[in-house]
mmCIF file of C-alpha atoms in Angstrom:
data_model
loop_
_atom_site.group_PDB
_atom_site.id
_atom_site.type_symbol
_atom_site.label_atom_id
_atom_site.label_comp_id
_atom_site.label_asym_id
_atom_site.label_seq_id
_atom_site.Cartn_x
_atom_site.Cartn_y
_atom_site.Cartn_z
ATOM 1 C CA GLY S 4 15.351 74.903 -10.713
ATOM 2 C CA GLN S 5 18.308 76.095 -13.047
ATOM 3 C CA ASN S 6 19.271 74.395 -16.310
ATOM 4 C CA ILE S 7 21.322 75.325 -19.158
ATOM 5 C CA ASP S 8 22.171 72.902 -22.189
ATOM 6 C CA GLN S 9 24.661 72.828 -24.640
ATOM 7 C CA PRO S 10 26.138 69.842 -27.065
ATOM 8 C CA THR S 11 28.272 67.547 -25.356
ATOM 9 C CA GLU S 12 30.598 67.093 -28.415
ATOM 10 C CA MET S 13 31.598 69.097 -31.661
ATOM 11 C CA THR S 14 34.066 68.653 -34.329
ATOM 12 C CA ALA S 15 34.909 71.240 -36.464
ATOM 13 C CA THR S 16 37.907 71.440 -39.166
ATOM 14 C CA GLU S 17 41.073 74.095 -39.395
ATOM 15 C CA GLY S 18 40.142 76.874 -40.961
ATOM 16 C CA ALA S 19 36.524 76.976 -40.475
ATOM 17 C CA ILE S 20 34.180 78.483 -38.499
ATOM 18 C CA VAL S 21 31.994 76.481 -35.371
ATOM 19 C CA GLN S 22 29.451 78.124 -33.294
ATOM 20 C CA ILE S 23 28.480 76.391 -30.290
ATOM 21 C CA ASN S 24 24.907 77.285 -28.667
ATOM 22 C CA CYS S 25 23.570 77.440 -25.470
ATOM 23 C CA THR S 26 19.831 77.606 -23.931
ATOM 24 C CA TYR S 27 19.124 78.285 -20.363
ATOM 25 C CA GLN S 28 16.042 78.348 -18.384
ATOM 26 C CA THR S 29 17.191 80.209 -14.691
ATOM 27 C CA SER S 30 15.457 81.785 -12.161
ATOM 28 C CA GLY S 31 17.456 84.275 -12.394
ATOM 29 C CA PHE S 32 19.409 86.440 -14.912
ATOM 30 C CA ASN S 33 22.815 88.748 -14.588
ATOM 31 C CA GLY S 34 24.555 88.136 -17.325
ATOM 32 C CA LEU S 35 25.810 85.029 -19.431
ATOM 33 C CA PHE S 36 29.354 83.468 -19.726
ATOM 34 C CA TRP S 37 31.181 82.186 -21.886
ATOM 35 C CA TYR S 38 34.605 79.711 -20.835
ATOM 36 C CA GLN S 39 37.313 77.820 -22.063
ATOM 37 C CA GLN S 40 38.807 75.602 -20.384
ATOM 38 C CA HIS S 41 41.860 73.072 -21.860
ATOM 39 C CA ALA S 42 42.254 69.546 -19.855
ATOM 40 C CA GLY S 43 43.088 69.645 -16.443
ATOM 41 C CA GLU S 44 43.425 73.548 -17.014
ATOM 42 C CA ALA S 45 41.534 76.122 -14.913
ATOM 43 C CA PRO S 46 38.066 77.413 -17.291
ATOM 44 C CA THR S 47 39.727 80.866 -19.223
ATOM 45 C CA PHE S 48 37.323 83.860 -19.552
ATOM 46 C CA LEU S 49 36.546 84.542 -22.458
ATOM 47 C CA SER S 50 33.202 86.751 -23.060
ATOM 48 C CA TYR S 51 30.466 88.235 -20.604
ATOM 49 C CA ASN S 52 26.761 89.180 -22.453
ATOM 50 C CA VAL S 53 24.204 91.011 -20.361
ATOM 51 C CA LEU S 54 22.270 93.096 -23.018
ATOM 52 C CA ASP S 55 21.290 91.367 -26.257
ATOM 53 C CA GLY S 56 23.031 91.192 -29.571
ATOM 54 C CA LEU S 57 27.108 90.293 -30.196
ATOM 55 C CA GLU S 58 29.957 90.653 -28.954
ATOM 56 C CA GLU S 59 32.968 90.510 -30.551
ATOM 57 C CA LYS S 60 36.868 90.150 -29.803
ATOM 58 C CA GLY S 61 39.207 88.692 -32.262
ATOM 59 C CA ARG S 62 38.069 85.909 -33.543
ATOM 60 C CA PHE S 63 35.184 84.568 -31.000
ATOM 61 C CA SER S 64 32.175 86.405 -31.000
ATOM 62 C CA SER S 65 29.517 86.274 -28.625
ATOM 63 C CA PHE S 66 25.556 86.364 -28.694
ATOM 64 C CA LEU S 67 22.351 86.729 -26.798
ATOM 65 C CA SER S 68 19.282 86.816 -26.513
ATOM 66 C CA ARG S 69 17.331 87.027 -23.744
ATOM 67 C CA SER S 70 13.893 87.015 -24.697
ATOM 68 C CA LYS S 71 14.684 83.329 -26.231
ATOM 69 C CA GLY S 72 17.636 82.260 -23.183
ATOM 70 C CA TYR S 73 19.354 81.992 -25.836
ATOM 71 C CA SER S 74 23.367 82.234 -26.537
ATOM 72 C CA TYR S 75 25.926 81.127 -28.950
ATOM 73 C CA LEU S 76 29.792 81.566 -29.341
ATOM 74 C CA LEU S 77 31.438 81.901 -32.666
ATOM 75 C CA LEU S 78 34.467 80.758 -33.135
ATOM 76 C CA LYS S 79 36.630 81.795 -36.603
ATOM 77 C CA GLU S 80 39.856 81.128 -38.402
ATOM 78 C CA LEU S 81 40.079 77.551 -35.807
ATOM 79 C CA GLN S 82 43.436 76.616 -35.158
ATOM 80 C CA MET S 83 44.656 73.097 -33.363
ATOM 81 C CA LYS S 84 44.717 74.945 -30.242
ATOM 82 C CA ASP S 85 40.922 75.732 -29.888
ATOM 83 C CA SER S 86 40.431 72.194 -29.450
ATOM 84 C CA ALA S 87 38.866 72.707 -25.872
ATOM 85 C CA SER S 88 35.835 72.168 -23.693
ATOM 86 C CA TYR S 89 33.861 75.851 -23.872
ATOM 87 C CA LEU S 90 31.480 75.941 -20.758
ATOM 88 C CA CYS S 91 28.215 78.466 -20.425
ATOM 89 C CA ALA S 92 27.427 80.203 -17.606
ATOM 90 C CA VAL S 93 24.923 82.436 -15.848
ATOM 91 C CA ASP S 94 25.027 84.933 -12.958
ATOM 92 C CA VAL S 95 21.652 83.821 -11.684
ATOM 93 C CA ALA S 96 22.261 85.555 -8.104
ATOM 94 C CA ASN S 97 19.525 88.038 -6.687
ATOM 95 C CA PHE S 98 20.298 91.212 -4.304
ATOM 96 C CA GLY S 99 24.131 92.253 -5.848
ATOM 97 C CA ASN S 100 24.732 88.774 -4.907
ATOM 98 C CA GLU S 101 27.022 86.870 -7.170
ATOM 99 C CA LYS S 102 26.076 82.909 -8.413
ATOM 100 C CA LEU S 103 27.540 81.399 -11.969
ATOM 101 C CA THR S 104 25.398 77.933 -12.739
ATOM 102 C CA PHE S 105 27.418 76.101 -15.481
ATOM 103 C CA GLY S 106 26.523 74.122 -18.203
ATOM 104 C CA THR S 107 28.396 70.695 -18.263
ATOM 105 C CA GLY S 108 30.502 71.883 -21.287
ATOM 106 C CA THR S 109 30.779 71.536 -25.179
ATOM 107 C CA ARG S 110 33.719 69.803 -26.214
ATOM 108 C CA LEU S 111 35.464 71.075 -29.094
ATOM 109 C CA THR S 112 37.589 68.609 -30.932
ATOM 110 C CA ILE S 113 39.231 70.263 -34.036
ATOM 111 C CA ILE S 114 40.971 68.291 -36.945
ATOM 112 C CA PRO S 115 43.912 69.316 -39.631
ATOM 113 C CA GLY W 20 49.284 87.838 -7.345
ATOM 114 C CA ALA W 21 48.917 88.616 -11.247
ATOM 115 C CA GLY W 22 45.845 85.767 -10.631
ATOM 116 C CA VAL W 23 44.160 83.363 -8.706
ATOM 117 C CA SER W 24 46.324 81.309 -6.815
ATOM 118 C CA GLN W 25 45.458 77.837 -4.934
ATOM 119 C CA SER W 26 47.463 75.235 -3.268
ATOM 120 C CA PRO W 27 47.892 72.635 -2.679
ATOM 121 C CA ARG W 28 47.821 71.502 -7.080
ATOM 122 C CA TYR W 29 47.205 68.110 -6.098
ATOM 123 C CA LYS W 30 46.421 66.380 -3.132
ATOM 124 C CA VAL W 31 45.898 62.794 -2.089
ATOM 125 C CA ALA W 32 43.697 62.199 1.087
ATOM 126 C CA LYS W 33 42.760 58.378 3.004
ATOM 127 C CA ARG W 34 38.917 58.336 3.742
ATOM 128 C CA GLY W 35 38.308 60.105 6.603
ATOM 129 C CA GLN W 36 41.296 62.534 6.209
ATOM 130 C CA ASP W 37 40.954 66.360 6.979
ATOM 131 C CA VAL W 38 41.702 68.175 4.255
ATOM 132 C CA ALA W 39 42.115 72.308 3.686
ATOM 133 C CA LEU W 40 42.115 73.867 -0.013
ATOM 134 C CA ARG W 41 43.825 77.460 0.103
ATOM 135 C CA CYS W 42 43.113 80.411 -2.240
ATOM 136 C CA ASP W 43 44.564 83.303 -2.981
ATOM 137 C CA PRO W 44 42.541 85.547 -4.962
ATOM 138 C CA ILE W 45 43.776 88.845 -7.370
ATOM 139 C CA SER W 46 44.729 91.475 -5.166
ATOM 140 C CA GLY W 47 41.727 93.809 -4.848
ATOM 141 C CA HIS W 48 38.841 91.140 -5.431
ATOM 142 C CA VAL W 49 35.307 91.703 -3.452
ATOM 143 C CA SER W 50 34.010 88.561 -4.606
ATOM 144 C CA LEU W 51 35.231 85.013 -4.044
ATOM 145 C CA PHE W 52 33.557 81.410 -4.776
ATOM 146 C CA TRP W 53 34.681 77.941 -4.800
ATOM 147 C CA TYR W 54 33.404 75.591 -7.166
ATOM 148 C CA GLN W 55 33.638 71.481 -7.289
ATOM 149 C CA GLN W 56 34.156 70.043 -10.797
ATOM 150 C CA ALA W 57 33.984 66.300 -11.489
ATOM 151 C CA LEU W 58 35.630 64.936 -14.617
ATOM 152 C CA GLY W 59 33.567 65.881 -17.383
ATOM 153 C CA GLN W 60 30.955 67.806 -16.054
ATOM 154 C CA GLY W 61 31.222 72.078 -15.656
ATOM 155 C CA PRO W 62 32.295 73.432 -12.193
ATOM 156 C CA GLU W 63 29.423 73.297 -9.901
ATOM 157 C CA PHE W 64 28.620 75.962 -7.163
ATOM 158 C CA LEU W 65 29.512 75.734 -3.881
ATOM 159 C CA THR W 66 29.846 79.257 -1.864
ATOM 160 C CA TYR W 67 30.918 82.764 -2.502
ATOM 161 C CA PHE W 68 31.880 85.347 -0.325
ATOM 162 C CA GLN W 69 32.011 89.603 -0.232
ATOM 163 C CA ASN W 70 34.976 90.225 1.245
ATOM 164 C CA GLU W 71 34.815 88.243 4.796
ATOM 165 C CA ALA W 72 31.022 87.771 4.942
ATOM 166 C CA GLN W 73 29.693 84.084 3.148
ATOM 167 C CA LEU W 74 26.739 85.440 1.846
ATOM 168 C CA ASP W 75 25.755 82.175 -0.465
ATOM 169 C CA LYS W 76 26.737 78.431 0.940
ATOM 170 C CA SER W 77 23.656 76.895 -0.245
ATOM 171 C CA GLY W 78 25.800 74.693 -2.739
ATOM 172 C CA LEU W 79 28.198 72.834 0.345
ATOM 173 C CA PRO W 80 27.162 69.095 -0.206
ATOM 174 C CA SER W 81 27.398 68.354 3.294
ATOM 175 C CA ASP W 82 28.084 69.520 6.723
ATOM 176 C CA ARG W 83 31.747 68.294 6.470
ATOM 177 C CA PHE W 84 32.461 71.039 3.661
ATOM 178 C CA PHE W 85 32.933 74.239 5.669
ATOM 179 C CA ALA W 86 34.915 77.427 4.112
ATOM 180 C CA GLU W 87 36.597 80.671 5.303
ATOM 181 C CA ARG W 88 37.769 84.068 4.375
ATOM 182 C CA PRO W 89 38.478 85.605 7.568
ATOM 183 C CA GLU W 90 39.886 88.960 6.815
ATOM 184 C CA GLY W 91 38.532 89.752 2.845
ATOM 185 C CA SER W 92 41.354 88.272 1.232
ATOM 186 C CA VAL W 93 42.831 84.678 1.529
ATOM 187 C CA SER W 94 40.021 81.922 1.672
ATOM 188 C CA THR W 95 40.274 78.271 3.037
ATOM 189 C CA LEU W 96 38.021 75.598 1.567
ATOM 190 C CA LYS W 97 38.035 72.129 4.335
ATOM 191 C CA ILE W 98 36.868 69.100 3.894
ATOM 192 C CA GLN W 99 36.474 67.251 7.012
ATOM 193 C CA ARG W 100 36.062 62.971 7.497
ATOM 194 C CA THR W 101 36.829 63.244 3.786
ATOM 195 C CA GLN W 102 34.821 60.285 1.338
ATOM 196 C CA GLN W 103 35.803 58.697 -2.208
ATOM 197 C CA GLU W 104 32.698 60.962 -3.551
ATOM 198 C CA ASP W 105 34.217 64.666 -2.741
ATOM 199 C CA SER W 106 37.219 63.435 -5.283
ATOM 200 C CA ALA W 107 37.218 65.998 -7.497
ATOM 201 C CA VAL W 108 38.617 69.351 -8.654
ATOM 202 C CA TYR W 109 38.665 72.404 -6.379
ATOM 203 C CA LEU W 110 38.069 75.916 -8.318
ATOM 204 C CA CYS W 111 38.568 79.001 -6.828
ATOM 205 C CA ALA W 112 37.413 82.171 -8.194
ATOM 206 C CA SER W 113 37.490 86.152 -7.909
ATOM 207 C CA SER W 114 35.412 88.671 -8.915
ATOM 208 C CA ALA W 115 35.714 92.864 -9.725
ATOM 209 C CA ARG W 116 32.390 94.127 -11.255
ATOM 210 C CA THR W 117 33.311 97.217 -13.240
ATOM 211 C CA PRO W 118 31.702 100.482 -12.943
ATOM 212 C CA GLU W 119 29.346 100.154 -16.281
ATOM 213 C CA GLY W 120 28.043 97.479 -14.102
ATOM 214 C CA GLY W 121 30.158 94.689 -16.109
ATOM 215 C CA ASN W 122 31.628 91.407 -14.522
ATOM 216 C CA THR W 123 34.634 88.945 -15.260
ATOM 217 C CA ILE W 124 35.461 86.012 -13.401
ATOM 218 C CA TYR W 125 38.464 84.609 -13.251
ATOM 219 C CA PHE W 126 39.436 81.098 -11.724
ATOM 220 C CA GLY W 127 42.383 79.357 -10.271
ATOM 221 C CA GLU W 128 44.003 75.956 -11.842
ATOM 222 C CA GLY W 129 42.430 74.640 -9.053
ATOM 223 C CA SER W 130 43.459 71.830 -6.501
ATOM 224 C CA TRP W 131 42.661 68.574 -7.693
ATOM 225 C CA LEU W 132 41.556 66.385 -4.495
ATOM 226 C CA THR W 133 41.442 62.182 -4.601
ATOM 227 C CA VAL W 134 40.432 60.863 -1.903
ATOM 228 C CA VAL W 135 41.516 56.953 -2.084
#
């Protein structure tokens, strides 16, 4: 089976830094995605990691360690609009197919 | 279009009614996915198309669910004899792999189905 774990809820202060962790145990691995989802809206792509290491993109960075089955999303200089759910997803398909398995999401609340 | 387009945006169906949800992927995207998302949960995989071929339908919850993509572009997810447990957001997504092997999967805004 597939197992993707991330905290259910987190709270952080405007202007601060927050790290959202994700651990996974999956039968296959073709890369790990982070998505942002505001209530009532579609998930929006944030990052994709397939090799170990840190990918930086503006205020958002994502890290992957395949040997540890671990990733994190780092958000810097938090803004109120960053209040959303953050979804960790692993592409678990084989043989050239694609299949994203999602965690339940981390609901992040930014407070002034 | 610029993004993945889904219709209807909202649908209320009476229990037992059939519904059809449409997805128009990003132009040129080979891969198309359908996901089901219950309130407060992450999306759950339903089915995957590569062009017109349905390569994986392992996530379809019952034989009441059927998806097609006959010409390799627009896709339709059909739910027959809807039940209350079918109430969810149905998300469509499409992707195009990059030459370097990277991948970005884009989601539509979803079709919100409520079965009463």
